PDB file of C-alpha atoms in Angstrom:
ATOM      1  CA  UNK A 211     -47.890 -44.890  14.908  1.00 52.00           C
ATOM      2  CA  UNK A 212     -48.994 -41.757  16.653  1.00 58.00           C
ATOM      3  CA  UNK A 213     -47.214 -38.522  15.783  1.00 55.00           C
ATOM      4  CA  UNK A 214     -46.210 -37.828  19.395  1.00 55.00           C
ATOM      5  CA  UNK A 215     -44.546 -41.254  19.747  1.00 57.00           C
ATOM      6  CA  UNK A 216     -42.661 -40.786  16.439  1.00 52.00           C
ATOM      7  CA  UNK A 217     -41.214 -37.502  17.734  1.00 55.00           C
ATOM      8  CA  UNK A 218     -40.154 -39.116  21.011  1.00 55.00           C
ATOM      9  CA  UNK A 219     -38.257 -41.907  19.260  1.00 55.00           C
ATOM     10  CA  UNK A 220     -36.371 -39.396  17.013  1.00 60.00           C
ATOM     11  CA  UNK A 221     -35.171 -37.453  20.021  1.00 70.00           C
ATOM     12  CA  UNK A 222     -32.655 -39.304  22.098  1.00 76.00           C
ATOM     13  CA  UNK A 223     -31.435 -38.125  25.438  1.00 79.00           C
ATOM     14  CA  UNK A 224     -27.740 -37.185  25.296  1.00 74.00           C
ATOM     15  CA  UNK A 225     -25.467 -39.017  27.696  1.00 77.00           C
ATOM     16  CA  UNK A 226     -24.138 -37.331  30.809  1.00 79.00           C
ATOM     17  CA  UNK A 227     -20.536 -36.189  30.348  1.00 76.00           C
ATOM     18  CA  UNK A 228     -17.836 -36.633  33.012  1.00 80.00           C
ATOM     19  CA  UNK A 229     -18.186 -32.951  33.928  1.00 79.00           C
ATOM     20  CA  UNK A 230     -21.865 -33.499  34.760  1.00 75.00           C
ATOM     21  CA  UNK A 231     -23.371 -31.705  31.777  1.00 76.00           C
ATOM     22  CA  UNK A 232     -25.871 -33.437  29.585  1.00 72.00           C
ATOM     23  CA  UNK A 233     -24.870 -31.891  26.238  1.00 72.00           C
ATOM     24  CA  UNK A 234     -24.366 -33.756  22.996  1.00 70.00           C
ATOM     25  CA  UNK A 235     -21.595 -31.943  21.141  1.00 70.00           C
ATOM     26  CA  UNK A 236     -18.786 -32.806  18.843  1.00 75.00           C
ATOM     27  CA  UNK A 237     -15.848 -31.618  20.952  1.00 77.00           C
ATOM     28  CA  UNK A 238     -13.204 -32.266  18.273  1.00 84.00           C
ATOM     29  CA  UNK A 239     -15.077 -30.124  15.704  1.00 86.00           C
ATOM     30  CA  UNK A 240     -15.492 -27.342  18.274  1.00 85.00           C
ATOM     31  CA  UNK A 241     -11.748 -27.410  19.052  1.00 88.00           C
ATOM     32  CA  UNK A 242     -10.944 -27.101  15.346  1.00 92.00           C
ATOM     33  CA  UNK A 243     -13.301 -24.123  15.019  1.00 92.00           C
ATOM     34  CA  UNK A 244     -11.659 -22.424  18.005  1.00 92.00           C
ATOM     35  CA  UNK A 245      -8.210 -22.996  16.475  1.00 95.00           C
ATOM     36  CA  UNK A 246      -9.428 -21.521  13.188  1.00 95.00           C
ATOM     37  CA  UNK A 247     -10.810 -18.492  15.048  1.00 96.00           C
ATOM     38  CA  UNK A 248      -7.479 -17.925  16.803  1.00 96.00           C
ATOM     39  CA  UNK A 249      -5.686 -18.115  13.457  1.00 96.00           C
ATOM     40  CA  UNK A 250      -8.130 -15.521  12.072  1.00 96.00           C
ATOM     41  CA  UNK A 251      -7.458 -13.226  15.038  1.00 96.00           C
ATOM     42  CA  UNK A 252      -3.721 -13.568  14.415  1.00 96.00           C
ATOM     43  CA  UNK A 253      -4.121 -12.691  10.711  1.00 96.00           C
ATOM     44  CA  UNK A 254      -6.258  -9.645  11.525  1.00 95.00           C
ATOM     45  CA  UNK A 255      -3.726  -8.598  14.169  1.00 95.00           C
ATOM     46  CA  UNK A 256      -0.915  -8.735  11.606  1.00 94.00           C
ATOM     47  CA  UNK A 257      -2.978  -6.671   9.129  1.00 91.00           C
ATOM     48  CA  UNK A 258      -3.647  -4.033  11.812  1.00 90.00           C
ATOM     49  CA  UNK A 259       0.056  -3.929  12.746  1.00 89.00           C
ATOM     50  CA  UNK A 260       1.043  -3.479   9.081  1.00 85.00           C
ATOM     51  CA  UNK A 261      -1.530  -0.688   8.740  1.00 83.00           C
ATOM     52  CA  UNK A 262      -0.143   1.080  11.819  1.00 85.00           C
ATOM     53  CA  UNK A 263       3.362   0.857  10.360  1.00 83.00           C
ATOM     54  CA  UNK A 264       2.163   2.490   7.155  1.00 79.00           C
ATOM     55  CA  UNK A 265       2.209  -0.437   4.769  1.00 77.00           C
ATOM     56  CA  UNK A 266      -1.367   0.183   3.648  1.00 75.00           C
ATOM     57  CA  UNK A 267      -0.684   3.689   2.360  1.00 68.00           C
ATOM     58  CA  UNK A 268      -2.231   5.730   5.142  1.00 69.00           C
ATOM     59  CA  UNK A 269       0.737   7.151   6.997  1.00 74.00           C
ATOM     60  CA  UNK A 270       3.098   5.572   9.487  1.00 77.00           C
ATOM     61  CA  UNK A 271       6.857   5.206   9.666  1.00 79.00           C
ATOM     62  CA  UNK A 272       7.163   2.799   6.716  1.00 81.00           C
ATOM     63  CA  UNK A 273       4.776   4.574   4.318  1.00 84.00           C
ATOM     64  CA  UNK A 274       7.486   6.749   2.697  1.00 90.00           C
ATOM     65  CA  UNK A 275      10.725   5.792   1.006  1.00 92.00           C
ATOM     66  CA  UNK A 276      13.750   7.992   0.408  1.00 95.00           C
ATOM     67  CA  UNK A 277      15.988   7.680  -2.655  1.00 95.00           C
ATOM     68  CA  UNK A 278      19.347   9.428  -2.452  1.00 96.00           C
ATOM     69  CA  UNK A 279      20.981  10.947  -5.517  1.00 95.00           C
ATOM     70  CA  UNK A 280      24.287  12.815  -5.718  1.00 93.00           C
ATOM     71  CA  UNK A 281      22.508  16.125  -6.325  1.00 91.00           C
ATOM     72  CA  UNK A 282      19.193  15.505  -4.591  1.00 94.00           C
ATOM     73  CA  UNK A 283      16.986  13.450  -2.325  1.00 96.00           C
ATOM     74  CA  UNK A 284      13.583  12.098  -3.372  1.00 96.00           C
ATOM     75  CA  UNK A 285      10.888  11.239  -0.835  1.00 96.00           C
ATOM     76  CA  UNK A 286       7.980   9.273  -2.256  1.00 95.00           C
ATOM     77  CA  UNK A 287       5.334   6.867  -1.023  1.00 94.00           C
ATOM     78  CA  UNK A 288       6.275   3.223  -0.666  1.00 92.00           C
ATOM     79  CA  UNK A 289       2.565   2.349  -0.731  1.00 90.00           C
ATOM     80  CA  UNK A 290      -0.136   4.406  -2.403  1.00 90.00           C
ATOM     81  CA  UNK A 291      -3.859   4.011  -2.969  1.00 89.00           C
ATOM     82  CA  UNK A 292      -5.570   3.661  -6.316  1.00 91.00           C
ATOM     83  CA  UNK A 293      -7.035   7.050  -7.320  1.00 90.00           C
ATOM     84  CA  UNK A 294      -5.794   8.516  -4.024  1.00 89.00           C
ATOM     85  CA  UNK A 295      -3.793  11.738  -3.887  1.00 92.00           C
ATOM     86  CA  UNK A 296      -0.119  11.431  -3.036  1.00 93.00           C
ATOM     87  CA  UNK A 297       3.066  13.443  -3.453  1.00 95.00           C
ATOM     88  CA  UNK A 298       6.701  13.083  -4.416  1.00 96.00           C
ATOM     89  CA  UNK A 299       9.049  15.609  -2.810  1.00 97.00           C
ATOM     90  CA  UNK A 300      12.408  16.345  -4.440  1.00 96.00           C
ATOM     91  CA  UNK A 301      15.026  18.306  -2.513  1.00 95.00           C
ATOM     92  CA  UNK A 302      17.979  19.522  -4.596  1.00 94.00           C
ATOM     93  CA  UNK A 303      21.111  19.839  -2.400  1.00 92.00           C
ATOM     94  CA  UNK A 304      23.545  21.276  -4.918  1.00 86.00           C
ATOM     95  CA  UNK A 305      23.526  24.827  -6.173  1.00 80.00           C
ATOM     96  CA  UNK A 306      22.245  24.776  -9.725  1.00 81.00           C
ATOM     97  CA  UNK A 307      20.504  27.490 -11.702  1.00 82.00           C
ATOM     98  CA  UNK A 308      18.382  24.898 -13.499  1.00 89.00           C
ATOM     99  CA  UNK A 309      17.651  21.796 -11.444  1.00 92.00           C
ATOM    100  CA  UNK A 310      15.864  19.093 -13.404  1.00 93.00           C
ATOM    101  CA  UNK A 311      14.480  15.606 -13.067  1.00 95.00           C
ATOM    102  CA  UNK A 312      13.113  13.025 -15.504  1.00 95.00           C
ATOM    103  CA  UNK A 313      10.290  10.528 -15.037  1.00 95.00           C
ATOM    104  CA  UNK A 314      10.119   7.641 -17.484  1.00 94.00           C
ATOM    105  CA  UNK A 315       7.050   6.562 -19.438  1.00 94.00           C
ATOM    106  CA  UNK A 316       6.159   3.787 -16.979  1.00 94.00           C
ATOM    107  CA  UNK A 317       5.496   6.460 -14.332  1.00 95.00           C
ATOM    108  CA  UNK A 318       3.449   8.539 -16.767  1.00 94.00           C
ATOM    109  CA  UNK A 319       1.381   5.501 -17.779  1.00 94.00           C
ATOM    110  CA  UNK A 320       0.381   4.666 -14.205  1.00 95.00           C
ATOM    111  CA  UNK A 321       0.220   8.032 -12.433  1.00 95.00           C
ATOM    112  CA  UNK A 322      -1.542  11.263 -13.272  1.00 96.00           C
ATOM    113  CA  UNK A 323       0.450  14.368 -12.352  1.00 95.00           C
ATOM    114  CA  UNK A 324      -2.041  16.848 -10.940  1.00 96.00           C
ATOM    115  CA  UNK A 325       0.299  19.678  -9.980  1.00 96.00           C
ATOM    116  CA  UNK A 326       3.984  20.495  -9.723  1.00 96.00           C
ATOM    117  CA  UNK A 327       4.956  23.174  -7.242  1.00 95.00           C
ATOM    118  CA  UNK A 328       6.778  25.348  -8.216  1.00 94.00           C
ATOM    119  CA  UNK A 329       5.768  25.068 -11.834  1.00 95.00           C
ATOM    120  CA  UNK A 330       8.567  23.934 -14.125  1.00 95.00           C
ATOM    121  CA  UNK A 331      10.096  26.409 -16.546  1.00 95.00           C
ATOM    122  CA  UNK A 332      10.035  23.714 -19.197  1.00 94.00           C
ATOM    123  CA  UNK A 333       8.716  20.247 -19.729  1.00 94.00           C
ATOM    124  CA  UNK A 334      10.450  18.275 -22.453  1.00 93.00           C
ATOM    125  CA  UNK A 335       9.513  14.930 -23.944  1.00 93.00           C
ATOM    126  CA  UNK A 336      12.604  12.757 -24.032  1.00 93.00           C
ATOM    127  CA  UNK A 337      13.160   9.160 -25.083  1.00 89.00           C
ATOM    128  CA  UNK A 338      10.912   7.071 -22.826  1.00 86.00           C
ATOM    129  CA  UNK A 339       9.788   9.857 -20.509  1.00 91.00           C
ATOM    130  CA  UNK A 340       9.436  13.510 -19.635  1.00 95.00           C
ATOM    131  CA  UNK A 341      12.032  15.950 -18.248  1.00 95.00           C
ATOM    132  CA  UNK A 342      11.031  18.824 -15.968  1.00 96.00           C
ATOM    133  CA  UNK A 343      13.375  21.817 -15.595  1.00 95.00           C
ATOM    134  CA  UNK A 344      13.127  24.575 -12.969  1.00 94.00           C
ATOM    135  CA  UNK A 345      14.758  27.927 -12.305  1.00 92.00           C
ATOM    136  CA  UNK A 346      16.485  28.291  -8.968  1.00 90.00           C
ATOM    137  CA  UNK A 347      17.917  31.354  -7.275  1.00 87.00           C
ATOM    138  CA  UNK A 348      19.811  31.579  -4.027  1.00 86.00           C
ATOM    139  CA  UNK A 349      21.509  28.915  -1.998  1.00 87.00           C
ATOM    140  CA  UNK A 350      20.470  25.269  -1.964  1.00 83.00           C
ATOM    141  CA  UNK A 351      18.437  23.356  -0.893  1.00 92.00           C
ATOM    142  CA  UNK A 352      15.542  23.819  -3.308  1.00 93.00           C
ATOM    143  CA  UNK A 353      12.364  21.738  -3.017  1.00 94.00           C
ATOM    144  CA  UNK A 354       9.897  20.587  -5.658  1.00 95.00           C
ATOM    145  CA  UNK A 355       6.620  18.877  -4.856  1.00 97.00           C
ATOM    146  CA  UNK A 356       4.865  16.694  -7.445  1.00 96.00           C
ATOM    147  CA  UNK A 357       1.250  15.942  -6.554  1.00 97.00           C
ATOM    148  CA  UNK A 358       0.043  12.782  -8.260  1.00 96.00           C
ATOM    149  CA  UNK A 359      -2.786  10.273  -8.349  1.00 95.00           C
ATOM    150  CA  UNK A 360      -2.384   6.559  -9.092  1.00 94.00           C
ATOM    151  CA  UNK A 361      -4.552   5.517 -12.031  1.00 94.00           C
ATOM    152  CA  UNK A 362      -3.845   1.754 -11.864  1.00 92.00           C
ATOM    153  CA  UNK A 363      -3.135  -0.608  -9.002  1.00 89.00           C
ATOM    154  CA  UNK A 364      -0.340  -3.119  -8.671  1.00 93.00           C
ATOM    155  CA  UNK A 365       3.443  -2.983  -8.261  1.00 95.00           C
ATOM    156  CA  UNK A 366       4.565   0.012 -10.375  1.00 95.00           C
ATOM    157  CA  UNK A 367       8.272   0.063 -11.337  1.00 96.00           C
ATOM    158  CA  UNK A 368       9.743   3.136 -13.002  1.00 96.00           C
ATOM    159  CA  UNK A 369      13.010   5.016 -13.493  1.00 95.00           C
ATOM    160  CA  UNK A 370      13.713   8.412 -11.936  1.00 95.00           C
ATOM    161  CA  UNK A 371      16.636  10.461 -13.216  1.00 95.00           C
ATOM    162  CA  UNK A 372      18.246  13.577 -11.774  1.00 94.00           C
ATOM    163  CA  UNK A 373      20.893  14.960 -14.074  1.00 86.00           C
ATOM    164  CA  UNK A 374      22.755  11.973 -15.531  1.00 88.00           C
ATOM    165  CA  UNK A 375      22.057   9.725 -12.538  1.00 93.00           C
ATOM    166  CA  UNK A 376      19.244   7.180 -12.984  1.00 95.00           C
ATOM    167  CA  UNK A 377      17.671   5.035 -10.265  1.00 96.00           C
ATOM    168  CA  UNK A 378      14.955   2.414 -10.288  1.00 95.00           C
ATOM    169  CA  UNK A 379      12.012   3.010  -7.991  1.00 95.00           C
ATOM    170  CA  UNK A 380       8.794   1.249  -7.194  1.00 94.00           C
ATOM    171  CA  UNK A 381       5.458   2.029  -5.573  1.00 94.00           C
ATOM    172  CA  UNK A 382       2.880  -0.525  -4.514  1.00 92.00           C
ATOM    173  CA  UNK A 383      -0.583   0.806  -5.396  1.00 92.00           C
ATOM    174  CA  UNK A 384      -3.367  -0.835  -3.411  1.00 88.00           C
ATOM    175  CA  UNK A 385      -6.995  -0.851  -4.536  1.00 87.00           C
TER     176      UNK A 385
END
């Protein structure tokens, strides 16, 4: 058999569709691919919306969380980034000459404290954590800023104590 005739027999002419086009396609497969694409667009849209709200650790209304204590208020990230700089801001509402707070060992194991402003007067190792004490003069409120960097990613649970009051907190650290 001649090569040109063999090629002609392998190639068949597609039938004419009702819409007049002469295209051989698998319409059902194409519809499934389009549905899968739309689902992908929806997923990416949800991810963008979550990022705009702050749930990826880059700002937005939901990026920070506030924990209320009797003597103070703590504002910290809800979502942080692995090895990214972040901050915890403590505002002491009551007049105290020596405001203090304690971070437990779980916090110390997962975050690196880079700077505390103002610097604490003392830092004391206590059972399962570290206590930071400050001097305060004048009327309240007094603010303390703890600059930190996440050293591991995952859901980090820890205990924060101000005075005798202890509260559980958590930060999601994304890679």
